[in-house]
C-alpha atoms as a printed R data frame, in Angstrom:
    type eleno elety resid chain resno        x      y       z
1   ATOM     1    CA   UNK     A     1 -109.568 21.116 101.001
2   ATOM     2    CA   UNK     A     2 -109.947 24.854 101.371
3   ATOM     3    CA   UNK     A     3 -108.546 26.645 104.377
4   ATOM     4    CA   UNK     A     4 -110.973 27.995 106.917
5   ATOM     5    CA   UNK     A     5 -110.777 31.785 106.820
6   ATOM     6    CA   UNK     A     6 -109.335 33.298 109.969
7   ATOM     7    CA   UNK     A     7 -111.938 34.960 112.177
8   ATOM     8    CA   UNK     A     8 -110.639 38.313 113.248
9   ATOM     9    CA   UNK     A     9 -111.751 39.709 116.579
10  ATOM    10    CA   UNK     A    10 -114.323 42.383 116.046
11  ATOM    11    CA   UNK     A    11 -113.676 45.896 117.274
12  ATOM    12    CA   UNK     A    12 -116.582 48.303 117.541
13  ATOM    13    CA   UNK     A    13 -115.593 51.956 117.726
14  ATOM    14    CA   UNK     A    14 -118.375 54.134 119.068
15  ATOM    15    CA   UNK     A    15 -117.201 57.448 117.662
16  ATOM    16    CA   UNK     A    16 -118.889 60.339 119.429
17  ATOM    17    CA   UNK     A    17 -117.767 63.763 118.246
18  ATOM    18    CA   UNK     A    18 -120.494 66.340 117.665
19  ATOM    19    CA   UNK     A    19 -118.210 68.403 115.363
20  ATOM    20    CA   UNK     A    20 -115.915 65.903 113.604
21  ATOM    21    CA   UNK     A    21 -115.176 68.359 110.786
22  ATOM    22    CA   UNK     A    22 -113.541 70.639 113.408
23  ATOM    23    CA   UNK     A    23 -111.408 67.887 114.925
24  ATOM    24    CA   UNK     A    24 -108.256 67.133 113.009
25  ATOM    25    CA   UNK     A    25 -107.094 64.729 115.762
26  ATOM    26    CA   UNK     A    26 -110.189 62.506 116.041
27  ATOM    27    CA   UNK     A    27 -110.607 62.573 112.262
28  ATOM    28    CA   UNK     A    28 -106.992 61.430 111.824
29  ATOM    29    CA   UNK     A    29 -107.483 58.618 114.347
30  ATOM    30    CA   UNK     A    30 -110.584 57.393 112.519
31  ATOM    31    CA   UNK     A    31 -108.809 57.616 109.153
32  ATOM    32    CA   UNK     A    32 -105.897 55.586 110.561
33  ATOM    33    CA   UNK     A    33 -108.147 52.623 111.439
34  ATOM    34    CA   UNK     A    34 -110.827 52.937 108.771
35  ATOM    35    CA   UNK     A    35 -110.834 49.864 106.580
36  ATOM    36    CA   UNK     A    36 -108.999 47.577 108.999
37  ATOM    37    CA   UNK     A    37 -110.449 44.080 108.808
38  ATOM    38    CA   UNK     A    38 -112.461 43.417 111.958
39  ATOM    39    CA   UNK     A    39 -113.033 47.095 112.791
40  ATOM    40    CA   UNK     A    40 -116.513 48.636 112.672
41  ATOM    41    CA   UNK     A    41 -116.737 52.426 113.052
42  ATOM    42    CA   UNK     A    42 -120.112 53.533 114.363
43  ATOM    43    CA   UNK     A    43 -120.322 57.342 114.078
44  ATOM    44    CA   UNK     A    44 -123.051 58.117 116.589
45  ATOM    45    CA   UNK     A    45 -123.561 61.776 115.603
46  ATOM    46    CA   UNK     A    46 -123.754 60.864 111.929
47  ATOM    47    CA   UNK     A    47 -126.180 57.983 112.560
48  ATOM    48    CA   UNK     A    48 -128.325 59.743 115.150
49  ATOM    49    CA   UNK     A    49 -128.325 63.504 114.511
50  ATOM    50    CA   UNK     A    50 -131.797 63.636 116.054
51  ATOM    51    CA   UNK     A    51 -130.625 61.606 119.108
52  ATOM    52    CA   UNK     A    52 -133.173 58.858 118.303
53  ATOM    53    CA   UNK     A    53 -131.027 55.787 118.869
54  ATOM    54    CA   UNK     A    54 -131.874 52.459 117.258
55  ATOM    55    CA   UNK     A    55 -131.384 50.345 120.379
56  ATOM    56    CA   UNK     A    56 -131.743 46.970 118.648
57  ATOM    57    CA   UNK     A    57 -129.145 47.903 116.014
58  ATOM    58    CA   UNK     A    58 -126.723 49.106 118.660
59  ATOM    59    CA   UNK     A    59 -127.180 46.016 120.808
60  ATOM    60    CA   UNK     A    60 -126.566 43.777 117.778
61  ATOM    61    CA   UNK     A    61 -123.334 45.661 117.028
62  ATOM    62    CA   UNK     A    62 -122.241 45.224 120.653
63  ATOM    63    CA   UNK     A    63 -122.948 41.509 120.614
64  ATOM    64    CA   UNK     A    64 -120.823 41.046 117.489
65  ATOM    65    CA   UNK     A    65 -117.830 42.863 119.036
66  ATOM    66    CA   UNK     A    66 -115.013 41.499 121.157
67  ATOM    67    CA   UNK     A    67 -113.707 44.975 122.000
68  ATOM    68    CA   UNK     A    68 -115.780 48.144 122.341
69  ATOM    69    CA   UNK     A    69 -114.028 51.498 122.081
70  ATOM    70    CA   UNK     A    70 -115.579 54.762 123.217
71  ATOM    71    CA   UNK     A    71 -113.715 57.308 121.071
72  ATOM    72    CA   UNK     A    72 -114.483 60.927 121.859
73  ATOM    73    CA   UNK     A    73 -113.126 64.246 123.009
74  ATOM    74    CA   UNK     A    74 -113.400 64.984 126.706
75  ATOM    75    CA   UNK     A    75 -116.316 67.378 127.203
76  ATOM    76    CA   UNK     A    76 -116.605 68.846 130.678
77  ATOM    77    CA   UNK     A    77 -114.677 65.914 132.142
78  ATOM    78    CA   UNK     A    78 -116.953 63.370 130.524
79  ATOM    79    CA   UNK     A    79 -118.270 62.251 127.146
80  ATOM    80    CA   UNK     A    80 -120.355 64.202 124.635
81  ATOM    81    CA   UNK     A    81 -124.106 64.071 125.292
82  ATOM    82    CA   UNK     A    82 -124.993 61.500 122.631
83  ATOM    83    CA   UNK     A    83 -122.583 58.913 124.037
84  ATOM    84    CA   UNK     A    84 -124.107 59.358 127.473
85  ATOM    85    CA   UNK     A    85 -127.605 58.964 126.014
86  ATOM    86    CA   UNK     A    86 -126.382 55.903 124.100
87  ATOM    87    CA   UNK     A    87 -125.205 54.353 127.383
88  ATOM    88    CA   UNK     A    88 -128.492 55.175 129.126
89  ATOM    89    CA   UNK     A    89 -130.612 53.605 126.393
90  ATOM    90    CA   UNK     A    90 -128.527 50.774 124.929
91  ATOM    91    CA   UNK     A    91 -127.022 49.286 128.093
92  ATOM    92    CA   UNK     A    92 -130.402 48.093 129.322
93  ATOM    93    CA   UNK     A    93 -131.261 45.880 132.257
94  ATOM    94    CA   UNK     A    94 -131.626 42.343 130.944
95  ATOM    95    CA   UNK     A    95 -129.157 43.030 128.138
96  ATOM    96    CA   UNK     A    96 -126.044 44.580 129.657
97  ATOM    97    CA   UNK     A    97 -126.623 43.881 133.340
98  ATOM    98    CA   UNK     A    98 -128.941 42.109 135.738
99  ATOM    99    CA   UNK     A    99 -129.569 38.390 136.179
100 ATOM   100    CA   UNK     A   100 -130.299 37.865 132.458
101 ATOM   101    CA   UNK     A   101 -128.069 40.709 131.259
102 ATOM   102    CA   UNK     A   102 -124.954 38.837 130.266
103 ATOM   103    CA   UNK     A   103 -124.621 39.820 126.597
104 ATOM   104    CA   UNK     A   104 -121.437 41.850 127.184
105 ATOM   105    CA   UNK     A   105 -119.669 39.538 129.617
106 ATOM   106    CA   UNK     A   106 -116.019 39.016 128.790
107 ATOM   107    CA   UNK     A   107 -115.791 41.764 126.183
108 ATOM   108    CA   UNK     A   108 -113.217 44.538 126.451
109 ATOM   109    CA   UNK     A   109 -113.993 48.226 126.869
110 ATOM   110    CA   UNK     A   110 -111.438 50.882 126.036
111 ATOM   111    CA   UNK     A   111 -111.671 54.661 126.139
112 ATOM   112    CA   UNK     A   112 -109.839 56.474 123.328
113 ATOM   113    CA   UNK     A   113 -110.034 60.123 124.292
114 ATOM   114    CA   UNK     A   114 -108.592 63.483 123.409
115 ATOM   115    CA   UNK     A   115 -108.179 66.344 125.855
116 ATOM   116    CA   UNK     A   116 -107.584 70.026 125.422
117 ATOM   117    CA   UNK     A   117 -105.252 70.351 128.385
118 ATOM   118    CA   UNK     A   118 -101.733 69.025 128.776
119 ATOM   119    CA   UNK     A   119 -100.946 65.833 130.645
120 ATOM   120    CA   UNK     A   120  -99.560 67.952 133.510
121 ATOM   121    CA   UNK     A   121 -103.020 69.467 134.070
122 ATOM   122    CA   UNK     A   122 -104.405 66.031 135.015
123 ATOM   123    CA   UNK     A   123 -102.918 65.559 138.485
124 ATOM   124    CA   UNK     A   124 -103.769 66.699 142.045
125 ATOM   125    CA   UNK     A   125 -101.614 69.822 141.638
126 ATOM   126    CA   UNK     A   126 -102.791 70.534 138.097
127 ATOM   127    CA   UNK     A   127 -105.619 72.647 136.768
128 ATOM   128    CA   UNK     A   128 -107.917 69.633 136.371
129 ATOM   129    CA   UNK     A   129 -107.068 68.174 139.837
130 ATOM   130    CA   UNK     A   130 -107.659 64.535 138.875
131 ATOM   131    CA   UNK     A   131 -105.840 62.048 136.704
132 ATOM   132    CA   UNK     A   132 -107.480 60.942 133.480
133 ATOM   133    CA   UNK     A   133 -107.847 57.468 134.954
134 ATOM   134    CA   UNK     A   134 -109.752 58.936 137.922
135 ATOM   135    CA   UNK     A   135 -112.052 60.832 135.555
136 ATOM   136    CA   UNK     A   136 -112.708 57.631 133.634
137 ATOM   137    CA   UNK     A   137 -114.002 55.829 136.755
138 ATOM   138    CA   UNK     A   138 -117.645 55.993 135.568
139 ATOM   139    CA   UNK     A   139 -116.610 54.198 132.360
140 ATOM   140    CA   UNK     A   140 -114.587 51.679 134.340
141 ATOM   141    CA   UNK     A   141 -117.558 51.024 136.620
142 ATOM   142    CA   UNK     A   142 -119.842 50.697 133.593
143 ATOM   143    CA   UNK     A   143 -117.518 48.015 132.231
144 ATOM   144    CA   UNK     A   144 -117.471 46.224 135.583
145 ATOM   145    CA   UNK     A   145 -121.261 46.423 135.948
146 ATOM   146    CA   UNK     A   146 -121.661 44.912 132.465
147 ATOM   147    CA   UNK     A   147 -119.129 42.120 133.083
148 ATOM   148    CA   UNK     A   148 -116.606 43.682 130.720
149 ATOM   149    CA   UNK     A   149 -112.848 44.182 131.072
150 ATOM   150    CA   UNK     A   150 -111.808 47.843 131.262
151 ATOM   151    CA   UNK     A   151 -108.551 48.252 129.382
152 ATOM   152    CA   UNK     A   152 -105.984 51.021 129.864
153 ATOM   153    CA   UNK     A   153 -107.167 54.113 127.991
154 ATOM   154    CA   UNK     A   154 -105.637 55.566 124.842
155 ATOM   155    CA   UNK     A   155 -105.235 59.259 125.654
156 ATOM   156    CA   UNK     A   156 -104.036 62.196 123.601
157 ATOM   157    CA   UNK     A   157 -103.460 65.320 125.702
158 ATOM   158    CA   UNK     A   158 -103.379 68.855 124.321
159 ATOM   159    CA   UNK     A   159 -104.977 67.706 121.090
160 ATOM   160    CA   UNK     A   160 -105.318 71.169 119.551
161 ATOM   161    CA   UNK     A   161 -101.604 71.869 120.070
162 ATOM   162    CA   UNK     A   162 -100.214 68.769 118.352
163 ATOM   163    CA   UNK     A   163  -97.838 69.184 115.455
164 ATOM   164    CA   UNK     A   164  -98.560 67.309 112.254
165 ATOM   165    CA   UNK     A   165  -95.717 64.882 113.038
166 ATOM   166    CA   UNK     A   166  -97.051 64.222 116.548
167 ATOM   167    CA   UNK     A   167 -100.502 63.620 115.135
168 ATOM   168    CA   UNK     A   168  -99.172 61.080 112.631
169 ATOM   169    CA   UNK     A   169  -97.344 59.290 115.469
170 ATOM   170    CA   UNK     A   170 -100.496 59.115 117.611
171 ATOM   171    CA   UNK     A   171 -102.591 57.897 114.672
172 ATOM   172    CA   UNK     A   172 -100.081 55.133 113.967
173 ATOM   173    CA   UNK     A   173 -100.047 54.179 117.681
174 ATOM   174    CA   UNK     A   174 -103.845 53.931 117.653
175 ATOM   175    CA   UNK     A   175 -103.790 51.812 114.507
176 ATOM   176    CA   UNK     A   176 -101.139 49.561 116.052
177 ATOM   177    CA   UNK     A   177 -103.190 49.177 119.241
178 ATOM   178    CA   UNK     A   178 -106.137 47.898 117.207
179 ATOM   179    CA   UNK     A   179 -103.945 45.656 115.076
180 ATOM   180    CA   UNK     A   180 -102.432 44.157 118.232
181 ATOM   181    CA   UNK     A   181 -105.915 43.345 119.491
182 ATOM   182    CA   UNK     A   182 -106.899 41.812 116.168
183 ATOM   183    CA   UNK     A   183 -103.766 39.676 116.202
184 ATOM   184    CA   UNK     A   184 -104.322 38.699 119.820
185 ATOM   185    CA   UNK     A   185 -101.321 40.615 121.156
186 ATOM   186    CA   UNK     A   186 -103.239 43.149 123.221
187 ATOM   187    CA   UNK     A   187 -101.973 41.975 126.629
188 ATOM   188    CA   UNK     A   188 -105.269 43.185 128.033
């Protein structure tokens, strides 16, 4: 009798960086998790350079995932334009929300973001006035509206100032976060 292969939870990373070749941090994060069993990396800017999103493809990827990760740099306190367009088009009424829109219920949503400013800038007294968690409220509400669980974000502050050693540590932490989810130890 052959053993039934273990089904790994599926993680869908929606990678949205318009200039990935300029980002050593986001590139390193993607490299750290590339090839992990159960992880699908969907590079939105590579797949949709013309911003013409294949909605059916994207919805199928979402349905196959247990955890959805929005990985991107913070652009003007939000996500890059293509990720916003992706949300507007893919998270349709009747699919992601509404009486019949239950396809994402019970899935996890996590933001994996990089910022240019230090962690100290993201507080009421800081330059950015709001915490990262406060700035992620639209993503948290999106998760709630779609019946998803919003998980604590993975945040790297001051991305352009990281040393090589710090970057390796963050990449390993990101990889470990995904491995914990795959193994069912995500506590989320």
